[in-house]
JSON list of C-alpha atoms in Angstrom, two decimals:
[
{"chain": "A", "resi": 1, "resn": "UNK", "atom": "CA", "xyz": [253.28, 209.56, 0.93]},
{"chain": "A", "resi": 2, "resn": "UNK", "atom": "CA", "xyz": [253.48, 207.92, 4.28]},
{"chain": "A", "resi": 3, "resn": "UNK", "atom": "CA", "xyz": [253.44, 205.00, 4.31]},
{"chain": "A", "resi": 4, "resn": "UNK", "atom": "CA", "xyz": [250.88, 203.11, 6.64]},
{"chain": "A", "resi": 5, "resn": "UNK", "atom": "CA", "xyz": [251.80, 201.51, 9.70]},
{"chain": "A", "resi": 6, "resn": "UNK", "atom": "CA", "xyz": [252.13, 197.82, 9.64]},
{"chain": "A", "resi": 7, "resn": "UNK", "atom": "CA", "xyz": [249.35, 195.65, 11.97]},
{"chain": "A", "resi": 8, "resn": "UNK", "atom": "CA", "xyz": [250.45, 194.66, 15.03]},
{"chain": "A", "resi": 9, "resn": "UNK", "atom": "CA", "xyz": [248.42, 191.40, 15.79]},
{"chain": "A", "resi": 10, "resn": "UNK", "atom": "CA", "xyz": [247.58, 188.41, 12.88]},
{"chain": "A", "resi": 11, "resn": "UNK", "atom": "CA", "xyz": [243.99, 189.41, 11.31]},
{"chain": "A", "resi": 12, "resn": "UNK", "atom": "CA", "xyz": [243.34, 185.62, 11.39]},
{"chain": "A", "resi": 13, "resn": "UNK", "atom": "CA", "xyz": [244.26, 184.64, 15.18]},
{"chain": "A", "resi": 14, "resn": "UNK", "atom": "CA", "xyz": [242.42, 188.11, 16.52]},
{"chain": "A", "resi": 15, "resn": "UNK", "atom": "CA", "xyz": [239.44, 186.96, 14.33]},
{"chain": "A", "resi": 16, "resn": "UNK", "atom": "CA", "xyz": [238.63, 183.48, 15.85]},
{"chain": "A", "resi": 17, "resn": "UNK", "atom": "CA", "xyz": [239.40, 184.70, 19.20]},
{"chain": "A", "resi": 18, "resn": "UNK", "atom": "CA", "xyz": [236.03, 186.92, 18.45]},
{"chain": "A", "resi": 19, "resn": "UNK", "atom": "CA", "xyz": [234.22, 184.29, 17.62]},
{"chain": "A", "resi": 20, "resn": "UNK", "atom": "CA", "xyz": [234.93, 182.41, 20.74]},
{"chain": "A", "resi": 21, "resn": "UNK", "atom": "CA", "xyz": [234.03, 184.79, 21.98]},
{"chain": "A", "resi": 22, "resn": "UNK", "atom": "CA", "xyz": [230.64, 185.87, 20.25]},
{"chain": "A", "resi": 23, "resn": "UNK", "atom": "CA", "xyz": [229.95, 181.58, 20.10]},
{"chain": "A", "resi": 24, "resn": "UNK", "atom": "CA", "xyz": [229.80, 181.61, 23.94]},
{"chain": "A", "resi": 25, "resn": "UNK", "atom": "CA", "xyz": [228.08, 185.19, 25.11]},
{"chain": "A", "resi": 26, "resn": "UNK", "atom": "CA", "xyz": [225.96, 185.54, 21.73]},
{"chain": "A", "resi": 27, "resn": "UNK", "atom": "CA", "xyz": [226.29, 189.17, 19.99]},
{"chain": "A", "resi": 28, "resn": "UNK", "atom": "CA", "xyz": [224.23, 190.96, 22.33]},
{"chain": "A", "resi": 29, "resn": "UNK", "atom": "CA", "xyz": [225.84, 189.46, 25.11]},
{"chain": "A", "resi": 30, "resn": "UNK", "atom": "CA", "xyz": [229.80, 189.95, 23.28]},
{"chain": "A", "resi": 31, "resn": "UNK", "atom": "CA", "xyz": [230.93, 193.08, 24.14]},
{"chain": "A", "resi": 32, "resn": "UNK", "atom": "CA", "xyz": [233.68, 195.92, 22.83]},
{"chain": "A", "resi": 33, "resn": "UNK", "atom": "CA", "xyz": [235.99, 195.66, 25.91]},
{"chain": "A", "resi": 34, "resn": "UNK", "atom": "CA", "xyz": [235.31, 191.78, 26.12]},
{"chain": "A", "resi": 35, "resn": "UNK", "atom": "CA", "xyz": [236.02, 191.67, 22.45]},
{"chain": "A", "resi": 36, "resn": "UNK", "atom": "CA", "xyz": [239.58, 194.28, 22.15]},
{"chain": "A", "resi": 37, "resn": "UNK", "atom": "CA", "xyz": [240.46, 192.45, 24.86]},
{"chain": "A", "resi": 38, "resn": "UNK", "atom": "CA", "xyz": [240.41, 188.84, 23.97]},
{"chain": "A", "resi": 39, "resn": "UNK", "atom": "CA", "xyz": [241.76, 190.02, 20.38]},
{"chain": "A", "resi": 40, "resn": "UNK", "atom": "CA", "xyz": [244.55, 191.57, 21.79]},
{"chain": "A", "resi": 41, "resn": "UNK", "atom": "CA", "xyz": [243.71, 195.05, 20.30]},
{"chain": "A", "resi": 42, "resn": "UNK", "atom": "CA", "xyz": [242.33, 198.44, 20.89]},
{"chain": "A", "resi": 43, "resn": "UNK", "atom": "CA", "xyz": [238.83, 199.31, 19.71]},
{"chain": "A", "resi": 44, "resn": "UNK", "atom": "CA", "xyz": [240.68, 201.63, 16.76]},
{"chain": "A", "resi": 45, "resn": "UNK", "atom": "CA", "xyz": [242.45, 198.48, 16.34]},
{"chain": "A", "resi": 46, "resn": "UNK", "atom": "CA", "xyz": [239.33, 196.28, 15.47]},
{"chain": "A", "resi": 47, "resn": "UNK", "atom": "CA", "xyz": [237.69, 199.76, 13.53]},
{"chain": "A", "resi": 48, "resn": "UNK", "atom": "CA", "xyz": [240.34, 199.35, 11.13]},
{"chain": "A", "resi": 49, "resn": "UNK", "atom": "CA", "xyz": [240.52, 195.62, 10.51]},
{"chain": "A", "resi": 50, "resn": "UNK", "atom": "CA", "xyz": [236.64, 194.48, 10.36]},
{"chain": "A", "resi": 51, "resn": "UNK", "atom": "CA", "xyz": [234.64, 197.39, 10.65]},
{"chain": "A", "resi": 52, "resn": "UNK", "atom": "CA", "xyz": [231.91, 197.67, 13.78]},
{"chain": "A", "resi": 53, "resn": "UNK", "atom": "CA", "xyz": [230.43, 194.87, 15.64]},
{"chain": "A", "resi": 54, "resn": "UNK", "atom": "CA", "xyz": [227.59, 194.35, 12.75]},
{"chain": "A", "resi": 55, "resn": "UNK", "atom": "CA", "xyz": [230.45, 193.26, 10.71]},
{"chain": "A", "resi": 56, "resn": "UNK", "atom": "CA", "xyz": [232.89, 191.43, 12.99]},
{"chain": "A", "resi": 57, "resn": "UNK", "atom": "CA", "xyz": [230.54, 189.32, 13.82]},
{"chain": "A", "resi": 58, "resn": "UNK", "atom": "CA", "xyz": [229.01, 188.34, 10.07]},
{"chain": "A", "resi": 59, "resn": "UNK", "atom": "CA", "xyz": [233.23, 188.39, 9.67]},
{"chain": "A", "resi": 60, "resn": "UNK", "atom": "CA", "xyz": [233.18, 185.85, 12.64]},
{"chain": "A", "resi": 61, "resn": "UNK", "atom": "CA", "xyz": [229.99, 183.76, 11.29]},
{"chain": "A", "resi": 62, "resn": "UNK", "atom": "CA", "xyz": [231.53, 183.29, 7.88]},
{"chain": "A", "resi": 63, "resn": "UNK", "atom": "CA", "xyz": [234.59, 181.84, 10.23]},
{"chain": "A", "resi": 64, "resn": "UNK", "atom": "CA", "xyz": [231.75, 179.70, 11.98]},
{"chain": "A", "resi": 65, "resn": "UNK", "atom": "CA", "xyz": [230.42, 178.13, 8.97]},
{"chain": "A", "resi": 66, "resn": "UNK", "atom": "CA", "xyz": [233.47, 177.26, 7.20]},
{"chain": "A", "resi": 67, "resn": "UNK", "atom": "CA", "xyz": [235.57, 176.29, 10.08]},
{"chain": "A", "resi": 68, "resn": "UNK", "atom": "CA", "xyz": [233.36, 174.31, 12.97]},
{"chain": "A", "resi": 69, "resn": "UNK", "atom": "CA", "xyz": [230.14, 174.27, 11.04]},
{"chain": "A", "resi": 70, "resn": "UNK", "atom": "CA", "xyz": [232.06, 172.61, 8.25]},
{"chain": "A", "resi": 71, "resn": "UNK", "atom": "CA", "xyz": [230.74, 168.84, 8.95]},
{"chain": "A", "resi": 72, "resn": "UNK", "atom": "CA", "xyz": [227.13, 170.05, 7.85]},
{"chain": "A", "resi": 73, "resn": "UNK", "atom": "CA", "xyz": [228.62, 170.97, 4.23]},
{"chain": "A", "resi": 74, "resn": "UNK", "atom": "CA", "xyz": [230.39, 166.99, 4.63]},
{"chain": "A", "resi": 75, "resn": "UNK", "atom": "CA", "xyz": [227.89, 165.51, 6.16]},
{"chain": "A", "resi": 76, "resn": "UNK", "atom": "CA", "xyz": [225.62, 166.17, 2.62]},
{"chain": "A", "resi": 77, "resn": "UNK", "atom": "CA", "xyz": [227.99, 164.19, 0.43]},
{"chain": "A", "resi": 78, "resn": "UNK", "atom": "CA", "xyz": [226.39, 161.15, 1.56]},
{"chain": "A", "resi": 79, "resn": "UNK", "atom": "CA", "xyz": [225.27, 158.59, 0.03]},
{"chain": "A", "resi": 80, "resn": "UNK", "atom": "CA", "xyz": [222.27, 158.35, 1.57]},
{"chain": "A", "resi": 81, "resn": "UNK", "atom": "CA", "xyz": [219.93, 160.84, 3.21]},
{"chain": "A", "resi": 82, "resn": "UNK", "atom": "CA", "xyz": [219.81, 158.59, 6.62]},
{"chain": "A", "resi": 83, "resn": "UNK", "atom": "CA", "xyz": [223.96, 158.60, 6.25]},
{"chain": "A", "resi": 84, "resn": "UNK", "atom": "CA", "xyz": [223.44, 162.51, 5.68]},
{"chain": "A", "resi": 85, "resn": "UNK", "atom": "CA", "xyz": [221.39, 162.75, 8.77]},
{"chain": "A", "resi": 86, "resn": "UNK", "atom": "CA", "xyz": [223.76, 160.12, 11.42]},
{"chain": "A", "resi": 87, "resn": "UNK", "atom": "CA", "xyz": [227.22, 162.80, 9.60]},
{"chain": "A", "resi": 88, "resn": "UNK", "atom": "CA", "xyz": [225.14, 165.29, 10.74]},
{"chain": "A", "resi": 89, "resn": "UNK", "atom": "CA", "xyz": [224.48, 164.64, 14.34]},
{"chain": "A", "resi": 90, "resn": "UNK", "atom": "CA", "xyz": [227.50, 162.85, 15.04]},
{"chain": "A", "resi": 91, "resn": "UNK", "atom": "CA", "xyz": [229.72, 165.98, 13.85]},
{"chain": "A", "resi": 92, "resn": "UNK", "atom": "CA", "xyz": [227.76, 168.11, 15.39]},
{"chain": "A", "resi": 93, "resn": "UNK", "atom": "CA", "xyz": [228.41, 166.29, 18.97]},
{"chain": "A", "resi": 94, "resn": "UNK", "atom": "CA", "xyz": [232.19, 166.26, 18.09]},
{"chain": "A", "resi": 95, "resn": "UNK", "atom": "CA", "xyz": [232.44, 170.10, 17.37]},
{"chain": "A", "resi": 96, "resn": "UNK", "atom": "CA", "xyz": [230.68, 170.02, 21.14]},
{"chain": "A", "resi": 97, "resn": "UNK", "atom": "CA", "xyz": [233.39, 167.32, 22.75]},
{"chain": "A", "resi": 98, "resn": "UNK", "atom": "CA", "xyz": [236.20, 169.54, 20.46]},
{"chain": "A", "resi": 99, "resn": "UNK", "atom": "CA", "xyz": [235.27, 172.94, 23.15]},
{"chain": "A", "resi": 100, "resn": "UNK", "atom": "CA", "xyz": [237.13, 173.92, 25.48]},
{"chain": "A", "resi": 101, "resn": "UNK", "atom": "CA", "xyz": [234.07, 177.16, 26.67]},
{"chain": "A", "resi": 102, "resn": "UNK", "atom": "CA", "xyz": [231.94, 178.20, 23.64]},
{"chain": "A", "resi": 103, "resn": "UNK", "atom": "CA", "xyz": [229.40, 175.33, 23.53]},
{"chain": "A", "resi": 104, "resn": "UNK", "atom": "CA", "xyz": [225.74, 175.38, 21.86]},
{"chain": "A", "resi": 105, "resn": "UNK", "atom": "CA", "xyz": [225.66, 176.73, 17.92]},
{"chain": "A", "resi": 106, "resn": "UNK", "atom": "CA", "xyz": [226.70, 179.95, 17.82]},
{"chain": "A", "resi": 107, "resn": "UNK", "atom": "CA", "xyz": [224.10, 180.47, 14.46]},
{"chain": "A", "resi": 108, "resn": "UNK", "atom": "CA", "xyz": [220.99, 178.53, 16.50]},
{"chain": "A", "resi": 109, "resn": "UNK", "atom": "CA", "xyz": [221.61, 181.06, 20.02]},
{"chain": "A", "resi": 110, "resn": "UNK", "atom": "CA", "xyz": [223.85, 183.68, 18.52]},
{"chain": "A", "resi": 111, "resn": "UNK", "atom": "CA", "xyz": [220.70, 186.53, 18.39]},
{"chain": "A", "resi": 112, "resn": "UNK", "atom": "CA", "xyz": [217.21, 184.50, 19.34]},
{"chain": "A", "resi": 113, "resn": "UNK", "atom": "CA", "xyz": [216.41, 187.15, 21.86]},
{"chain": "A", "resi": 114, "resn": "UNK", "atom": "CA", "xyz": [217.74, 190.83, 20.77]},
{"chain": "A", "resi": 115, "resn": "UNK", "atom": "CA", "xyz": [216.93, 194.05, 21.12]},
{"chain": "A", "resi": 116, "resn": "UNK", "atom": "CA", "xyz": [215.96, 196.59, 17.95]},
{"chain": "A", "resi": 117, "resn": "UNK", "atom": "CA", "xyz": [219.89, 196.44, 17.68]},
{"chain": "A", "resi": 118, "resn": "UNK", "atom": "CA", "xyz": [220.89, 193.18, 16.93]},
{"chain": "A", "resi": 119, "resn": "UNK", "atom": "CA", "xyz": [217.56, 193.07, 14.86]},
{"chain": "A", "resi": 120, "resn": "UNK", "atom": "CA", "xyz": [219.07, 192.89, 11.79]},
{"chain": "A", "resi": 121, "resn": "UNK", "atom": "CA", "xyz": [221.55, 189.93, 12.98]},
{"chain": "A", "resi": 122, "resn": "UNK", "atom": "CA", "xyz": [218.48, 187.81, 14.26]},
{"chain": "A", "resi": 123, "resn": "UNK", "atom": "CA", "xyz": [217.15, 188.25, 11.00]},
{"chain": "A", "resi": 124, "resn": "UNK", "atom": "CA", "xyz": [219.98, 187.27, 9.35]},
{"chain": "A", "resi": 125, "resn": "UNK", "atom": "CA", "xyz": [220.52, 184.52, 11.65]},
{"chain": "A", "resi": 126, "resn": "UNK", "atom": "CA", "xyz": [216.86, 182.48, 10.98]},
{"chain": "A", "resi": 127, "resn": "UNK", "atom": "CA", "xyz": [217.47, 182.87, 7.24]},
{"chain": "A", "resi": 128, "resn": "UNK", "atom": "CA", "xyz": [220.43, 180.47, 8.12]},
{"chain": "A", "resi": 129, "resn": "UNK", "atom": "CA", "xyz": [218.42, 178.65, 9.91]},
{"chain": "A", "resi": 130, "resn": "UNK", "atom": "CA", "xyz": [216.11, 178.26, 6.72]},
{"chain": "A", "resi": 131, "resn": "UNK", "atom": "CA", "xyz": [218.63, 177.71, 4.48]},
{"chain": "A", "resi": 132, "resn": "UNK", "atom": "CA", "xyz": [219.42, 174.45, 6.48]},
{"chain": "A", "resi": 133, "resn": "UNK", "atom": "CA", "xyz": [216.22, 173.11, 6.76]},
{"chain": "A", "resi": 134, "resn": "UNK", "atom": "CA", "xyz": [215.71, 174.17, 2.48]},
{"chain": "A", "resi": 135, "resn": "UNK", "atom": "CA", "xyz": [218.65, 172.46, 1.39]},
{"chain": "A", "resi": 136, "resn": "UNK", "atom": "CA", "xyz": [218.21, 169.53, 3.58]},
{"chain": "A", "resi": 137, "resn": "UNK", "atom": "CA", "xyz": [214.64, 169.06, 1.38]},
{"chain": "A", "resi": 138, "resn": "UNK", "atom": "CA", "xyz": [216.43, 169.32, -1.59]},
{"chain": "A", "resi": 139, "resn": "UNK", "atom": "CA", "xyz": [218.78, 166.13, -0.09]},
{"chain": "A", "resi": 140, "resn": "UNK", "atom": "CA", "xyz": [215.86, 164.65, 0.72]},
{"chain": "A", "resi": 141, "resn": "UNK", "atom": "CA", "xyz": [214.26, 164.59, -1.75]},
{"chain": "A", "resi": 142, "resn": "UNK", "atom": "CA", "xyz": [217.22, 163.14, -4.09]},
{"chain": "A", "resi": 143, "resn": "UNK", "atom": "CA", "xyz": [216.68, 160.56, -1.84]},
{"chain": "A", "resi": 144, "resn": "UNK", "atom": "CA", "xyz": [213.26, 160.61, -2.56]},
{"chain": "A", "resi": 145, "resn": "UNK", "atom": "CA", "xyz": [214.05, 160.25, -6.20]},
{"chain": "A", "resi": 146, "resn": "UNK", "atom": "CA", "xyz": [217.15, 157.43, -5.35]},
{"chain": "A", "resi": 147, "resn": "UNK", "atom": "CA", "xyz": [214.83, 155.14, -3.99]},
{"chain": "A", "resi": 148, "resn": "UNK", "atom": "CA", "xyz": [216.88, 155.40, -0.44]},
{"chain": "A", "resi": 149, "resn": "UNK", "atom": "CA", "xyz": [213.96, 156.84, 1.34]},
{"chain": "A", "resi": 150, "resn": "UNK", "atom": "CA", "xyz": [210.15, 155.73, 0.74]},
{"chain": "A", "resi": 151, "resn": "UNK", "atom": "CA", "xyz": [207.92, 157.31, -2.02]},
{"chain": "A", "resi": 152, "resn": "UNK", "atom": "CA", "xyz": [205.26, 159.93, -0.09]},
{"chain": "A", "resi": 153, "resn": "UNK", "atom": "CA", "xyz": [208.22, 160.84, 2.85]},
{"chain": "A", "resi": 154, "resn": "UNK", "atom": "CA", "xyz": [207.40, 163.87, 3.34]},
{"chain": "A", "resi": 155, "resn": "UNK", "atom": "CA", "xyz": [210.54, 166.19, 2.70]},
{"chain": "A", "resi": 156, "resn": "UNK", "atom": "CA", "xyz": [209.82, 169.43, 3.58]},
{"chain": "A", "resi": 157, "resn": "UNK", "atom": "CA", "xyz": [209.19, 167.86, 7.57]},
{"chain": "A", "resi": 158, "resn": "UNK", "atom": "CA", "xyz": [211.52, 165.12, 7.48]},
{"chain": "A", "resi": 159, "resn": "UNK", "atom": "CA", "xyz": [214.29, 168.57, 6.72]},
{"chain": "A", "resi": 160, "resn": "UNK", "atom": "CA", "xyz": [212.74, 170.68, 9.77]},
{"chain": "A", "resi": 161, "resn": "UNK", "atom": "CA", "xyz": [211.94, 167.36, 11.90]},
{"chain": "A", "resi": 162, "resn": "UNK", "atom": "CA", "xyz": [216.40, 167.15, 11.52]},
{"chain": "A", "resi": 163, "resn": "UNK", "atom": "CA", "xyz": [217.01, 170.51, 11.67]},
{"chain": "A", "resi": 164, "resn": "UNK", "atom": "CA", "xyz": [214.53, 171.08, 14.89]},
{"chain": "A", "resi": 165, "resn": "UNK", "atom": "CA", "xyz": [216.05, 167.57, 16.15]},
{"chain": "A", "resi": 166, "resn": "UNK", "atom": "CA", "xyz": [219.69, 169.13, 15.80]},
{"chain": "A", "resi": 167, "resn": "UNK", "atom": "CA", "xyz": [218.85, 172.86, 17.56]},
{"chain": "A", "resi": 168, "resn": "UNK", "atom": "CA", "xyz": [217.53, 171.09, 19.98]},
{"chain": "A", "resi": 169, "resn": "UNK", "atom": "CA", "xyz": [221.25, 169.17, 20.35]},
{"chain": "A", "resi": 170, "resn": "UNK", "atom": "CA", "xyz": [222.68, 172.35, 20.17]},
{"chain": "A", "resi": 171, "resn": "UNK", "atom": "CA", "xyz": [220.33, 173.94, 23.58]},
{"chain": "A", "resi": 172, "resn": "UNK", "atom": "CA", "xyz": [221.01, 170.72, 25.31]},
{"chain": "A", "resi": 173, "resn": "UNK", "atom": "CA", "xyz": [224.63, 171.03, 25.06]},
{"chain": "A", "resi": 174, "resn": "UNK", "atom": "CA", "xyz": [224.85, 174.76, 26.08]},
{"chain": "A", "resi": 175, "resn": "UNK", "atom": "CA", "xyz": [222.42, 174.09, 28.94]},
{"chain": "A", "resi": 176, "resn": "UNK", "atom": "CA", "xyz": [225.64, 170.68, 29.31]},
{"chain": "A", "resi": 177, "resn": "UNK", "atom": "CA", "xyz": [224.58, 167.95, 28.48]},
{"chain": "A", "resi": 178, "resn": "UNK", "atom": "CA", "xyz": [227.35, 165.36, 27.58]},
{"chain": "A", "resi": 179, "resn": "UNK", "atom": "CA", "xyz": [228.81, 163.82, 24.66]},
{"chain": "A", "resi": 180, "resn": "UNK", "atom": "CA", "xyz": [226.96, 159.95, 25.45]},
{"chain": "A", "resi": 181, "resn": "UNK", "atom": "CA", "xyz": [223.89, 162.06, 26.28]},
{"chain": "A", "resi": 182, "resn": "UNK", "atom": "CA", "xyz": [223.99, 163.99, 23.38]},
{"chain": "A", "resi": 183, "resn": "UNK", "atom": "CA", "xyz": [224.51, 160.40, 21.49]},
{"chain": "A", "resi": 184, "resn": "UNK", "atom": "CA", "xyz": [221.16, 158.82, 23.10]},
{"chain": "A", "resi": 185, "resn": "UNK", "atom": "CA", "xyz": [219.57, 162.06, 22.19]},
{"chain": "A", "resi": 186, "resn": "UNK", "atom": "CA", "xyz": [220.72, 161.46, 18.36]},
{"chain": "A", "resi": 187, "resn": "UNK", "atom": "CA", "xyz": [219.50, 158.15, 18.06]},
{"chain": "A", "resi": 188, "resn": "UNK", "atom": "CA", "xyz": [217.11, 157.89, 19.44]},
{"chain": "A", "resi": 189, "resn": "UNK", "atom": "CA", "xyz": [215.79, 161.24, 17.28]},
{"chain": "A", "resi": 190, "resn": "UNK", "atom": "CA", "xyz": [216.83, 158.82, 14.60]},
{"chain": "A", "resi": 191, "resn": "UNK", "atom": "CA", "xyz": [214.82, 155.56, 14.91]},
{"chain": "A", "resi": 192, "resn": "UNK", "atom": "CA", "xyz": [211.78, 158.29, 13.83]},
{"chain": "A", "resi": 193, "resn": "UNK", "atom": "CA", "xyz": [213.90, 157.91, 10.22]},
{"chain": "A", "resi": 194, "resn": "UNK", "atom": "CA", "xyz": [211.15, 156.61, 7.88]},
{"chain": "A", "resi": 195, "resn": "UNK", "atom": "CA", "xyz": [211.39, 152.56, 6.83]},
{"chain": "A", "resi": 196, "resn": "UNK", "atom": "CA", "xyz": [211.58, 151.61, 3.16]},
{"chain": "A", "resi": 197, "resn": "UNK", "atom": "CA", "xyz": [209.08, 149.00, 2.68]},
{"chain": "A", "resi": 198, "resn": "UNK", "atom": "CA", "xyz": [209.70, 146.01, 0.52]},
{"chain": "A", "resi": 199, "resn": "UNK", "atom": "CA", "xyz": [207.15, 144.82, -2.03]},
{"chain": "A", "resi": 200, "resn": "UNK", "atom": "CA", "xyz": [205.93, 141.36, -1.79]},
{"chain": "A", "resi": 201, "resn": "UNK", "atom": "CA", "xyz": [206.63, 138.64, -4.73]}
]
């Protein structure tokens, strides 16, 4: 049997370049010619290595979550609920500072408004955003149990509030907000953090 042709490109590097395109342009905005040009491969090679555009996007999305967005997982390990949120906001701002072109958040802006062909991707990103809210809610509920959040804290609303601020930071970043401006917004948002009430002796 004839041996298969050796792949003449670095798949990891090509995927990183595809991620940059999707991050900057969104799912629908990223065209196949733009993707293949950025990845340094032709269309048959793209299909052979990564599948179709939707499959390529999913692989890039996985890379985004384990790479640039990994600050979220690291933040959840912080000892208090407030420290978790501080780390999430600062991690996001730091991620923006490290970018040259792509700004904002792929999960937020990747497919907010799309046509029918991208509906599956839009739903998947919406589920990811909802998953972040649920993860935060569980972490805040643990914070109530640990005593670092006041008893009776509405953890569901606090989780959605945190996610809303994070999404807003992403939109502001994509609109050109500076690192200082993003940090000021994050600091202001944290002023609404539930305070523990000390009981009188």
